[in-house]
Amino acid sequence: MSATRSLVGLTFCACYPAFYLVNKYVLSVLKFTYPTLFQGWQTFVGGLLLHVSWKLGWVEINSSSRYDVSTWLPASVLFVGIIYSGSRALSRLAVPVFIILHNIAEVIICGYQKCFRKEKTSPAKICSALFLLAAAGCLPFNDSQFDPDGYFWAVIHLFCVGVYKILQKSQKPSMLSDIDQQYLNYIFSVALLAFASHPTGDLFSVLDFPFLYFYRFHGSCCASGFLGFFLMFSTVKMKSLLAPGQCAAWIFLAKVITAGLSVLLFDVTLTSATVG
C-alpha cells in the first residue's frame, strides 16, 4: 500500500510539471493564443479518455440525477472560467509567477471558512495564508516582465479556483464523486467553449496561426490533452489514497519542480527566440 501511494505521488509530480511546461510552450513559445480552441481541445481529449476508461471498467461513473447535475452546473461554469482565464494568464506570465498567484485561491478558501462558516483555523494556516498574500502583493513590484493583462486574468483565475473549491467542499458526499464532477466539467466545457469560439473570433483567427500545420504544434497539443487527463486522474487517486497533509506535500513538491524547470527551460527558450 505504501508503494502504491508513493507511485501515485510520483506520477502526480511527473504529470504536473509536464502539463504546465507543455502548455507554456504552446502558449508562449508557439504563441497559440486561442484559449477557446486550446482549452476546448484539452477538455475534449480529457472527456474522451475518461469516457473510454469508464466503458472499459477502469473508472466508475455513476448515473447522476437531473438534480445532482443542475446543482453542479455553477461549479462547471467556474471550471470553464478556471481553464480559460488560466490559459490567458499563463500565456503572459512566467510560470513561477502564475503558480504564486494560483496559490492565493487558498487564501480565499481560508477566509471563507473563517469568516462565513466560523470554522476553527489553526494559527499556522492563517500565517501561511498571510504569507501567500504578502508574496503575491510583492510580485507586481518585482516582476521585470510585468504584464497588466496577465495579472488581470490571473486574478480572475484565482477567484474562480477559490470559489470552485468552496463549492466542491460544500457539496454533500452522497451526490457526485470527484470523477463524476470532472466528467460533467468536461462535457459542459467542450459544449460552452465550442459555442464561444465563434463570437470570440478564435474559430477563424486560428487560420492565420503560422504553426498550424507543423508537427511541433500538433505533438504539443496532443501531449497537453493526454497530460491534462493523467494529471486529473492522478490528482483524484492521490486525494483518495493519501491524507490531506501528504497530498499538500506532493503538490508543493510538484510546484517547486515546475517552477525550477520553467526557469531553466523558458528563460533560455524565450531569450533565444527573441535574439533569433
PDB file of C-alpha atoms in Angstrom, residues 6-7 31 54 66 70 81 89 112 118 142 155 158 162 173 186 189 196 198 215 218 223 266:
ATOM      1  CA  SER A   6       4.393   6.658  -3.434  1.00  0.00           C
ATOM      2  CA  LEU A   7       3.807   5.667  -7.060  1.00  0.00           C
ATOM      3  CA  LYS A  31       2.106  31.759 -29.294  1.00  0.00           C
ATOM      4  CA  TRP A  54     -15.459   4.201 -17.957  1.00  0.00           C
ATOM      5  CA  ARG A  66     -31.044  15.865 -13.012  1.00  0.00           C
ATOM      6  CA  SER A  70     -28.156  21.039 -12.068  1.00  0.00           C
ATOM      7  CA  GLY A  81     -13.601  30.185 -16.058  1.00  0.00           C
ATOM      8  CA  ALA A  89      -2.738  34.309 -17.694  1.00  0.00           C
ATOM      9  CA  TYR A 112     -14.452  31.878   3.672  1.00  0.00           C
ATOM     10  CA  LYS A 118     -16.921  30.162  11.547  1.00  0.00           C
ATOM     11  CA  ASN A 142       9.433  42.911  -8.526  1.00  0.00           C
ATOM     12  CA  VAL A 155      -6.875  37.393 -10.556  1.00  0.00           C
ATOM     13  CA  LEU A 158      -7.559  32.508  -8.672  1.00  0.00           C
ATOM     14  CA  GLY A 162     -11.215  29.586  -4.839  1.00  0.00           C
ATOM     15  CA  PRO A 173     -20.701  13.415  -0.079  1.00  0.00           C
ATOM     16  CA  TYR A 186     -15.534  18.068 -19.428  1.00  0.00           C
ATOM     17  CA  SER A 189     -16.616  22.816 -21.104  1.00  0.00           C
ATOM     18  CA  ALA A 196     -17.767  30.578 -27.663  1.00  0.00           C
ATOM     19  CA  HIS A 198     -17.074  31.891 -32.941  1.00  0.00           C
ATOM     20  CA  TYR A 215       4.385  18.714 -36.221  1.00  0.00           C
ATOM     21  CA  HIS A 218       0.360  19.006 -33.295  1.00  0.00           C
ATOM     22  CA  ALA A 223       0.660  15.929 -25.282  1.00  0.00           C
ATOM     23  CA  PHE A 266      11.826  29.015 -20.791  1.00  0.00           C
TER      24      PHE A 266
END
